[in-house]
Protein backbone atom coordinates (compact mmCIF):
# COMPACT_ATOMS: atom_id res chain seq x y z
CA UNK A 1 0.00 0.00 0.00
CA UNK A 2 1.52 3.29 -1.07
CA UNK A 3 1.62 6.37 1.07
CA UNK A 4 -0.20 9.43 -0.16
CA UNK A 5 1.79 12.64 -0.46
CA UNK A 6 0.63 16.11 -1.53
CA UNK A 7 0.95 16.83 -5.25
CA UNK A 8 4.30 18.15 -6.50
CA UNK A 9 2.75 21.48 -7.42
CA UNK A 10 2.12 22.10 -3.72
CA UNK A 11 5.75 21.33 -2.92
CA UNK A 12 7.23 24.26 -4.78
CA UNK A 13 10.29 25.71 -3.09
CA UNK A 14 11.52 29.22 -3.70
CA UNK A 15 14.28 30.94 -1.86
CA UNK A 16 13.06 33.77 0.31
CA UNK A 17 16.27 35.71 0.43
CA UNK A 18 16.74 37.87 3.44
CA UNK A 19 17.49 41.40 2.36
CA UNK A 20 19.35 41.91 5.57
CA UNK A 21 20.80 40.31 8.67
CA UNK A 22 18.23 38.66 10.91
CA UNK A 23 17.98 35.92 13.53
CA UNK A 24 14.89 33.78 12.96
CA UNK A 25 14.34 30.58 14.93
CA UNK A 26 13.00 27.67 12.86
CA UNK A 27 12.14 24.85 15.30
CA UNK A 28 12.41 21.24 14.12
CA UNK A 29 9.42 19.02 13.53
CA UNK A 30 9.46 15.34 14.37
CA UNK A 31 9.33 12.87 11.45
CA UNK A 32 9.63 9.08 11.33
CA UNK A 33 12.11 7.47 8.97
CA UNK A 34 11.07 3.86 9.35
CA UNK A 35 11.43 3.25 13.09
CA UNK A 36 13.88 6.12 13.52
CA UNK A 37 12.53 9.43 14.80
CA UNK A 38 14.32 12.39 13.25
CA UNK A 39 14.19 16.15 13.70
CA UNK A 40 13.46 17.87 10.38
CA UNK A 41 14.88 21.40 10.09
CA UNK A 42 14.43 21.93 6.34
CA UNK A 43 12.16 22.35 4.54
CA UNK A 44 9.75 24.06 6.92
CA UNK A 45 6.73 26.10 5.93
CA UNK A 46 8.36 29.48 6.41
CA UNK A 47 11.66 28.55 4.78
CA UNK A 48 12.31 26.00 2.07
CA UNK A 49 15.91 26.78 1.09
CA UNK A 50 19.06 28.32 2.56
CA UNK A 51 21.35 28.85 -0.41
CA UNK A 52 21.10 25.51 -2.29
CA UNK A 53 20.49 23.59 0.98
CA UNK A 54 16.94 22.24 0.68
CA UNK A 55 16.68 19.45 3.26
CA UNK A 56 18.13 18.95 6.75
CA UNK A 57 17.42 16.06 9.14
CA UNK A 58 19.06 15.51 12.54
CA UNK A 59 18.99 11.94 13.83
CA UNK A 60 19.96 10.99 17.38
CA UNK A 61 21.77 11.25 19.66
CA UNK A 62 20.72 7.76 20.69
CA UNK A 63 22.23 4.59 22.08
CA UNK A 64 21.12 1.09 21.15
CA UNK A 65 22.09 -2.56 21.61
CA UNK A 66 20.47 -5.18 19.39
CA UNK A 67 18.34 -2.96 17.19
CA UNK A 68 19.26 -1.42 13.84
CA UNK A 69 18.12 2.18 14.16
CA UNK A 70 19.19 3.22 10.65
CA UNK A 71 17.78 0.96 7.95
CA UNK A 72 16.73 2.93 4.88
CA UNK A 73 15.92 0.47 2.08
CA UNK A 74 16.79 1.16 -1.59
CA UNK A 75 15.22 4.40 -2.80
CA UNK A 76 15.93 6.80 -5.68
CA UNK A 77 17.10 10.41 -5.92
CA UNK A 78 17.26 12.90 -8.78
CA UNK A 79 18.38 16.53 -9.03
CA UNK A 80 20.16 16.80 -5.67
CA UNK A 81 23.18 15.83 -3.58
CA UNK A 82 22.85 13.99 -0.28
CA UNK A 83 25.47 14.85 2.33
CA UNK A 84 25.76 12.78 5.50
CA UNK A 85 27.77 13.94 8.50
CA UNK A 86 28.09 12.09 11.82
CA UNK A 87 28.92 13.30 15.33
CA UNK A 88 29.09 9.72 16.65
CA UNK A 89 28.31 6.19 15.50
CA UNK A 90 28.47 4.80 11.99
CA UNK A 91 26.32 4.30 8.89
CA UNK A 92 27.02 2.11 5.86
CA UNK A 93 26.23 3.61 2.46
CA UNK A 94 25.59 1.42 -0.60
CA UNK A 95 24.38 2.63 -3.97
CA UNK A 96 23.43 1.44 -7.43
CA UNK A 97 26.93 2.27 -8.73
CA UNK A 98 28.17 -0.44 -6.31
CA UNK A 99 29.87 2.09 -4.02
CA UNK A 100 30.23 1.10 -0.39
CA UNK A 101 31.35 3.37 2.44
CA UNK A 102 31.45 2.91 6.19
CA UNK A 103 30.74 6.48 7.26
CA UNK A 104 32.20 7.51 10.61
CA UNK A 105 32.40 10.85 12.45
CA UNK A 106 34.38 13.36 10.39
CA UNK A 107 33.93 11.42 7.13
CA UNK A 108 32.22 13.20 4.27
CA UNK A 109 29.63 11.06 2.47
CA UNK A 110 28.45 13.04 -0.56
CA UNK A 111 26.25 11.54 -3.27
CA UNK A 112 25.58 13.61 -6.38
CA UNK A 113 22.38 12.06 -7.74
CA UNK A 114 22.31 14.01 -11.01
CA UNK A 115 19.87 12.27 -13.36
CA UNK A 116 19.36 9.32 -11.03
CA UNK A 117 20.82 6.95 -8.46
CA UNK A 118 19.47 4.61 -5.77
CA UNK A 119 21.05 4.06 -2.37
CA UNK A 120 20.67 2.59 1.11
CA UNK A 121 21.83 3.73 4.53
CA UNK A 122 22.14 1.23 7.34
CA UNK A 123 23.56 0.76 10.79
CA UNK A 124 26.33 -1.82 10.26
CA UNK A 125 26.29 -5.12 12.13
CA UNK A 126 29.53 -4.14 13.93
CA UNK A 127 28.78 -0.82 15.63
CA UNK A 128 29.47 1.31 18.69
CA UNK A 129 25.81 1.40 19.76
CA UNK A 130 25.70 5.14 19.09
CA UNK A 131 23.99 7.16 16.40
CA UNK A 132 24.14 10.94 16.11
CA UNK A 133 24.34 12.88 12.89
CA UNK A 134 22.64 14.78 10.12
CA UNK A 135 21.68 14.42 6.50
CA UNK A 136 21.44 17.36 4.14
CA UNK A 137 20.25 17.66 0.56
CA UNK A 138 21.76 20.24 -1.76
CA UNK A 139 19.68 21.23 -4.82
CA UNK A 140 21.58 20.95 -8.10
CA UNK A 141 21.30 23.94 -10.43
CA UNK A 142 19.66 23.32 -13.79
CA UNK A 143 23.00 23.20 -15.63
CA UNK A 144 24.16 20.24 -13.51
CA UNK A 145 21.06 18.33 -12.52
CA UNK A 146 21.09 15.96 -15.52
CA UNK A 147 24.69 14.84 -15.08
CA UNK A 148 25.79 11.27 -14.38
CA UNK A 149 25.53 10.20 -10.73
CA UNK A 150 28.66 10.23 -8.58
CA UNK A 151 29.61 9.28 -5.01
CA UNK A 152 32.42 10.54 -2.77
CA UNK A 153 33.49 9.10 0.57
CA UNK A 154 36.28 11.21 2.10
CA UNK A 155 37.71 10.15 5.47
CA UNK A 156 39.94 13.15 6.18
CA UNK A 157 38.89 16.77 5.74
CA UNK A 158 41.11 19.79 6.29
CA UNK A 159 40.45 21.35 9.69
CA UNK A 160 41.16 24.91 10.79
CA UNK A 161 42.23 25.57 14.37
CA UNK A 162 41.52 29.25 15.06
CA UNK A 163 41.57 30.64 18.62
CA UNK A 164 38.70 29.18 20.64
CA UNK A 165 37.86 26.10 18.60
CA UNK A 166 37.89 24.09 15.39
CA UNK A 167 36.31 24.67 12.00
CA UNK A 168 35.88 21.91 9.38
CA UNK A 169 34.36 22.82 6.01
CA UNK A 170 32.51 19.75 4.71
CA UNK A 171 31.30 21.59 1.58
CA UNK A 172 32.90 24.66 0.01
CA UNK A 173 35.98 26.57 1.15
CA UNK A 174 36.89 28.81 4.08
CA UNK A 175 40.18 30.54 4.87
CA UNK A 176 42.26 28.17 2.75
CA UNK A 177 40.53 24.98 3.88
CA UNK A 178 38.51 23.49 1.06
CA UNK A 179 36.28 20.44 1.13
CA UNK A 180 36.96 17.99 -1.72
CA UNK A 181 33.19 17.52 -2.00
CA UNK A 182 31.81 18.53 -5.39
CA UNK A 183 29.86 21.79 -5.17
CA UNK A 184 27.77 23.15 -8.04
CA UNK A 185 26.57 26.43 -6.48
CA UNK A 186 28.36 29.04 -4.36
CA UNK A 187 27.80 27.41 -0.97
CA UNK A 188 29.42 26.46 2.31
CA UNK A 189 28.78 23.92 5.05
CA UNK A 190 30.99 23.85 8.16
CA UNK A 191 31.23 21.98 11.44
CA UNK A 192 32.20 24.27 14.33
CA UNK A 193 33.55 23.29 17.75
CA UNK A 194 33.80 26.00 20.42
CA UNK A 195 35.95 25.13 23.42
CA UNK A 196 34.54 25.63 26.96
CA UNK A 197 34.64 29.26 28.02
CA UNK A 198 35.85 30.38 24.59
CA UNK A 199 34.68 32.55 21.72
CA UNK A 200 35.15 31.52 18.10
CA UNK A 201 34.81 33.78 15.11
CA UNK A 202 34.74 33.07 11.40
CA UNK A 203 34.23 35.26 8.35
CA UNK A 204 30.88 35.33 6.56
CA UNK A 205 30.12 36.53 3.04
CA UNK A 206 27.67 39.41 2.78
CA UNK A 207 26.12 37.93 -0.39
CA UNK A 208 25.42 34.54 1.26
CA UNK A 209 22.44 33.69 3.42
CA UNK A 210 23.19 31.42 6.38
CA UNK A 211 21.57 28.98 8.78
CA UNK A 212 23.12 27.99 12.12
CA UNK A 213 22.33 24.83 14.08
CA UNK A 214 23.43 23.91 17.62
CA UNK A 215 23.99 20.15 17.87
CA UNK A 216 25.54 19.85 21.35
CA UNK A 217 26.31 22.11 24.31
CA UNK A 218 25.46 25.76 24.83
CA UNK A 219 26.08 28.64 22.48
CA UNK A 220 25.20 32.27 22.06
CA UNK A 221 25.43 34.42 18.94
CA UNK A 222 24.70 38.11 18.51
CA UNK A 223 23.86 38.22 22.22
CA UNK A 224 21.23 35.48 22.05
CA UNK A 225 21.43 31.96 23.49
CA UNK A 226 20.63 29.18 20.99
CA UNK A 227 18.31 26.23 21.60
CA UNK A 228 19.25 22.74 20.43
CA UNK A 229 17.36 21.18 17.52
CA UNK A 230 16.39 24.55 16.17
CA UNK A 231 17.75 26.09 12.96
CA UNK A 232 18.50 29.81 13.10
CA UNK A 233 18.22 31.74 9.87
CA UNK A 234 20.82 34.52 9.92
CA UNK A 235 19.87 36.25 6.66
CA UNK A 236 22.45 38.00 4.49
CA UNK A 237 24.74 41.02 4.86
CA UNK A 238 26.83 39.64 7.69
CA UNK A 239 30.62 39.87 7.71
CA UNK A 240 31.39 37.70 10.71
CA UNK A 241 29.97 35.05 12.97
CA UNK A 242 31.10 35.03 16.59
CA UNK A 243 29.97 32.19 18.87
CA UNK A 244 30.51 32.09 22.61
CA UNK A 245 30.07 29.00 24.78
CA UNK A 246 30.27 28.41 28.54
CA UNK A 247 30.56 24.60 28.50
CA UNK A 248 31.70 24.08 24.90
CA UNK A 249 29.53 23.29 21.89
CA UNK A 250 29.25 21.79 18.43
CA UNK A 251 27.42 23.65 15.66
CA UNK A 252 26.76 23.38 11.95
CA UNK A 253 26.64 26.40 9.66
CA UNK A 254 25.03 26.24 6.20
CA UNK A 255 25.24 29.01 3.68
CA UNK A 256 25.13 29.99 0.06
CA UNK A 257 23.96 32.49 -2.49
CA UNK A 258 20.16 32.55 -2.45
CA UNK A 259 19.23 29.80 -4.93
CA UNK A 260 18.12 31.53 -8.14
CA UNK A 261 15.86 28.75 -9.44
CA UNK A 262 12.43 27.59 -8.34
CA UNK A 263 12.50 23.89 -7.50
CA UNK A 264 9.91 21.20 -6.80
CA UNK A 265 10.70 18.74 -4.02
CA UNK A 266 8.57 15.63 -3.92
CA UNK A 267 9.51 12.46 -2.00
CA UNK A 268 13.20 11.94 -2.83
CA UNK A 269 13.18 13.98 -6.00
CA UNK A 270 14.17 17.57 -6.78
CA UNK A 271 12.92 18.69 -10.18
CA UNK A 272 11.32 21.63 -11.93
CA UNK A 273 7.91 20.27 -13.01
CA UNK A 274 5.27 17.77 -11.93
CA UNK A 275 5.78 15.95 -15.24
CA UNK A 276 9.43 15.32 -14.36
CA UNK A 277 8.45 14.09 -10.91
CA UNK A 278 5.82 11.73 -12.35
CA UNK A 279 8.33 10.43 -14.88
CA UNK A 280 10.96 9.75 -12.17
CA UNK A 281 8.32 8.08 -10.00
CA UNK A 282 7.14 5.84 -12.84
CA UNK A 283 10.73 4.92 -13.72
CA UNK A 284 11.43 3.87 -10.13
CA UNK A 285 8.23 1.82 -9.93
CA UNK A 286 9.11 0.17 -13.26
CA UNK A 287 12.65 -0.57 -12.00
CA UNK A 288 14.14 1.44 -14.84
CA UNK A 289 16.83 4.10 -14.91
CA UNK A 290 18.11 4.00 -11.31
CA UNK A 291 19.94 0.68 -11.17
CA UNK A 292 19.82 -1.71 -8.24
CA UNK A 293 21.51 -1.62 -4.83
CA UNK A 294 22.88 -5.14 -4.99
CA UNK A 295 24.43 -5.06 -1.52
CA UNK A 296 21.10 -4.60 0.29
CA UNK A 297 19.19 -7.60 1.59
CA UNK A 298 15.50 -6.76 1.62
CA UNK A 299 12.77 -5.08 -0.36
CA UNK A 300 13.18 -1.62 -1.83
CA UNK A 301 10.96 1.34 -0.91
CA UNK A 302 7.84 1.84 -2.97
CA UNK A 303 7.17 5.36 -4.20
CA UNK A 304 4.23 7.16 -2.62
CA UNK A 305 1.39 8.49 -4.76
CA UNK A 306 -0.42 11.78 -4.86
CA UNK A 307 -4.11 12.42 -5.36
CA UNK A 308 -4.93 12.91 -9.03
CA UNK A 309 -2.16 10.88 -10.65
CA UNK A 310 -2.75 7.49 -12.21
CA UNK A 311 0.23 5.54 -11.02
CA UNK A 312 1.43 2.68 -13.15
CA UNK A 313 -0.01 -0.62 -11.88
CA UNK A 314 2.96 -2.78 -10.89
MN1 LIG B 1 18.39 8.96 0.38
mmCIF file of C-alpha atoms in Angstrom, residues 166-271:
data_model
loop_
_atom_site.group_PDB
_atom_site.id
_atom_site.type_symbol
_atom_site.label_atom_id
_atom_site.label_comp_id
_atom_site.label_asym_id
_atom_site.label_seq_id
_atom_site.Cartn_x
_atom_site.Cartn_y
_atom_site.Cartn_z
ATOM 1 C CA UNK A 166 37.886 24.089 15.393
ATOM 2 C CA UNK A 167 36.315 24.667 11.995
ATOM 3 C CA UNK A 168 35.880 21.912 9.381
ATOM 4 C CA UNK A 169 34.362 22.822 6.009
ATOM 5 C CA UNK A 170 32.510 19.747 4.706
ATOM 6 C CA UNK A 171 31.304 21.589 1.580
ATOM 7 C CA UNK A 172 32.904 24.662 0.009
ATOM 8 C CA UNK A 173 35.981 26.567 1.150
ATOM 9 C CA UNK A 174 36.893 28.806 4.076
ATOM 10 C CA UNK A 175 40.184 30.539 4.866
ATOM 11 C CA UNK A 176 42.260 28.171 2.747
ATOM 12 C CA UNK A 177 40.528 24.982 3.885
ATOM 13 C CA UNK A 178 38.506 23.489 1.057
ATOM 14 C CA UNK A 179 36.283 20.436 1.135
ATOM 15 C CA UNK A 180 36.957 17.986 -1.716
ATOM 16 C CA UNK A 181 33.187 17.521 -1.997
ATOM 17 C CA UNK A 182 31.814 18.534 -5.393
ATOM 18 C CA UNK A 183 29.861 21.789 -5.171
ATOM 19 C CA UNK A 184 27.769 23.150 -8.036
ATOM 20 C CA UNK A 185 26.573 26.428 -6.477
ATOM 21 C CA UNK A 186 28.356 29.043 -4.359
ATOM 22 C CA UNK A 187 27.805 27.406 -0.970
ATOM 23 C CA UNK A 188 29.417 26.457 2.307
ATOM 24 C CA UNK A 189 28.785 23.915 5.049
ATOM 25 C CA UNK A 190 30.994 23.847 8.160
ATOM 26 C CA UNK A 191 31.234 21.981 11.444
ATOM 27 C CA UNK A 192 32.201 24.270 14.331
ATOM 28 C CA UNK A 193 33.552 23.292 17.745
ATOM 29 C CA UNK A 194 33.801 25.997 20.421
ATOM 30 C CA UNK A 195 35.946 25.126 23.424
ATOM 31 C CA UNK A 196 34.539 25.632 26.962
ATOM 32 C CA UNK A 197 34.645 29.259 28.020
ATOM 33 C CA UNK A 198 35.852 30.379 24.586
ATOM 34 C CA UNK A 199 34.677 32.553 21.721
ATOM 35 C CA UNK A 200 35.154 31.524 18.101
ATOM 36 C CA UNK A 201 34.811 33.780 15.110
ATOM 37 C CA UNK A 202 34.737 33.069 11.397
ATOM 38 C CA UNK A 203 34.233 35.262 8.352
ATOM 39 C CA UNK A 204 30.883 35.333 6.556
ATOM 40 C CA UNK A 205 30.123 36.532 3.037
ATOM 41 C CA UNK A 206 27.673 39.413 2.783
ATOM 42 C CA UNK A 207 26.120 37.934 -0.386
ATOM 43 C CA UNK A 208 25.420 34.544 1.256
ATOM 44 C CA UNK A 209 22.439 33.686 3.416
ATOM 45 C CA UNK A 210 23.194 31.420 6.382
ATOM 46 C CA UNK A 211 21.569 28.982 8.779
ATOM 47 C CA UNK A 212 23.117 27.986 12.119
ATOM 48 C CA UNK A 213 22.328 24.826 14.083
ATOM 49 C CA UNK A 214 23.426 23.913 17.622
ATOM 50 C CA UNK A 215 23.990 20.153 17.871
ATOM 51 C CA UNK A 216 25.541 19.850 21.350
ATOM 52 C CA UNK A 217 26.307 22.106 24.306
ATOM 53 C CA UNK A 218 25.462 25.757 24.829
ATOM 54 C CA UNK A 219 26.081 28.643 22.484
ATOM 55 C CA UNK A 220 25.204 32.272 22.057
ATOM 56 C CA UNK A 221 25.432 34.421 18.936
ATOM 57 C CA UNK A 222 24.698 38.108 18.506
ATOM 58 C CA UNK A 223 23.863 38.218 22.220
ATOM 59 C CA UNK A 224 21.234 35.479 22.047
ATOM 60 C CA UNK A 225 21.433 31.959 23.493
ATOM 61 C CA UNK A 226 20.631 29.184 20.989
ATOM 62 C CA UNK A 227 18.309 26.226 21.598
ATOM 63 C CA UNK A 228 19.250 22.736 20.434
ATOM 64 C CA UNK A 229 17.356 21.176 17.523
ATOM 65 C CA UNK A 230 16.393 24.547 16.168
ATOM 66 C CA UNK A 231 17.745 26.087 12.959
ATOM 67 C CA UNK A 232 18.504 29.806 13.101
ATOM 68 C CA UNK A 233 18.218 31.744 9.869
ATOM 69 C CA UNK A 234 20.824 34.516 9.922
ATOM 70 C CA UNK A 235 19.873 36.254 6.662
ATOM 71 C CA UNK A 236 22.447 38.003 4.490
ATOM 72 C CA UNK A 237 24.740 41.023 4.855
ATOM 73 C CA UNK A 238 26.834 39.645 7.689
ATOM 74 C CA UNK A 239 30.622 39.873 7.713
ATOM 75 C CA UNK A 240 31.394 37.698 10.707
ATOM 76 C CA UNK A 241 29.968 35.049 12.972
ATOM 77 C CA UNK A 242 31.102 35.029 16.590
ATOM 78 C CA UNK A 243 29.972 32.192 18.869
ATOM 79 C CA UNK A 244 30.509 32.085 22.608
ATOM 80 C CA UNK A 245 30.068 29.002 24.784
ATOM 81 C CA UNK A 246 30.271 28.406 28.544
ATOM 82 C CA UNK A 247 30.558 24.597 28.505
ATOM 83 C CA UNK A 248 31.696 24.077 24.903
ATOM 84 C CA UNK A 249 29.533 23.294 21.889
ATOM 85 C CA UNK A 250 29.254 21.786 18.427
ATOM 86 C CA UNK A 251 27.415 23.653 15.665
ATOM 87 C CA UNK A 252 26.761 23.382 11.946
ATOM 88 C CA UNK A 253 26.643 26.397 9.663
ATOM 89 C CA UNK A 254 25.031 26.238 6.200
ATOM 90 C CA UNK A 255 25.245 29.007 3.683
ATOM 91 C CA UNK A 256 25.132 29.992 0.062
ATOM 92 C CA UNK A 257 23.958 32.485 -2.489
ATOM 93 C CA UNK A 258 20.160 32.554 -2.448
ATOM 94 C CA UNK A 259 19.230 29.795 -4.928
ATOM 95 C CA UNK A 260 18.119 31.529 -8.140
ATOM 96 C CA UNK A 261 15.860 28.754 -9.436
ATOM 97 C CA UNK A 262 12.432 27.585 -8.341
ATOM 98 C CA UNK A 263 12.496 23.887 -7.503
ATOM 99 C CA UNK A 264 9.906 21.202 -6.803
ATOM 100 C CA UNK A 265 10.703 18.744 -4.022
ATOM 101 C CA UNK A 266 8.569 15.628 -3.920
ATOM 102 C CA UNK A 267 9.512 12.464 -2.001
ATOM 103 C CA UNK A 268 13.204 11.940 -2.828
ATOM 104 C CA UNK A 269 13.184 13.982 -6.001
ATOM 105 C CA UNK A 270 14.175 17.570 -6.779
ATOM 106 C CA UNK A 271 12.918 18.692 -10.184
#
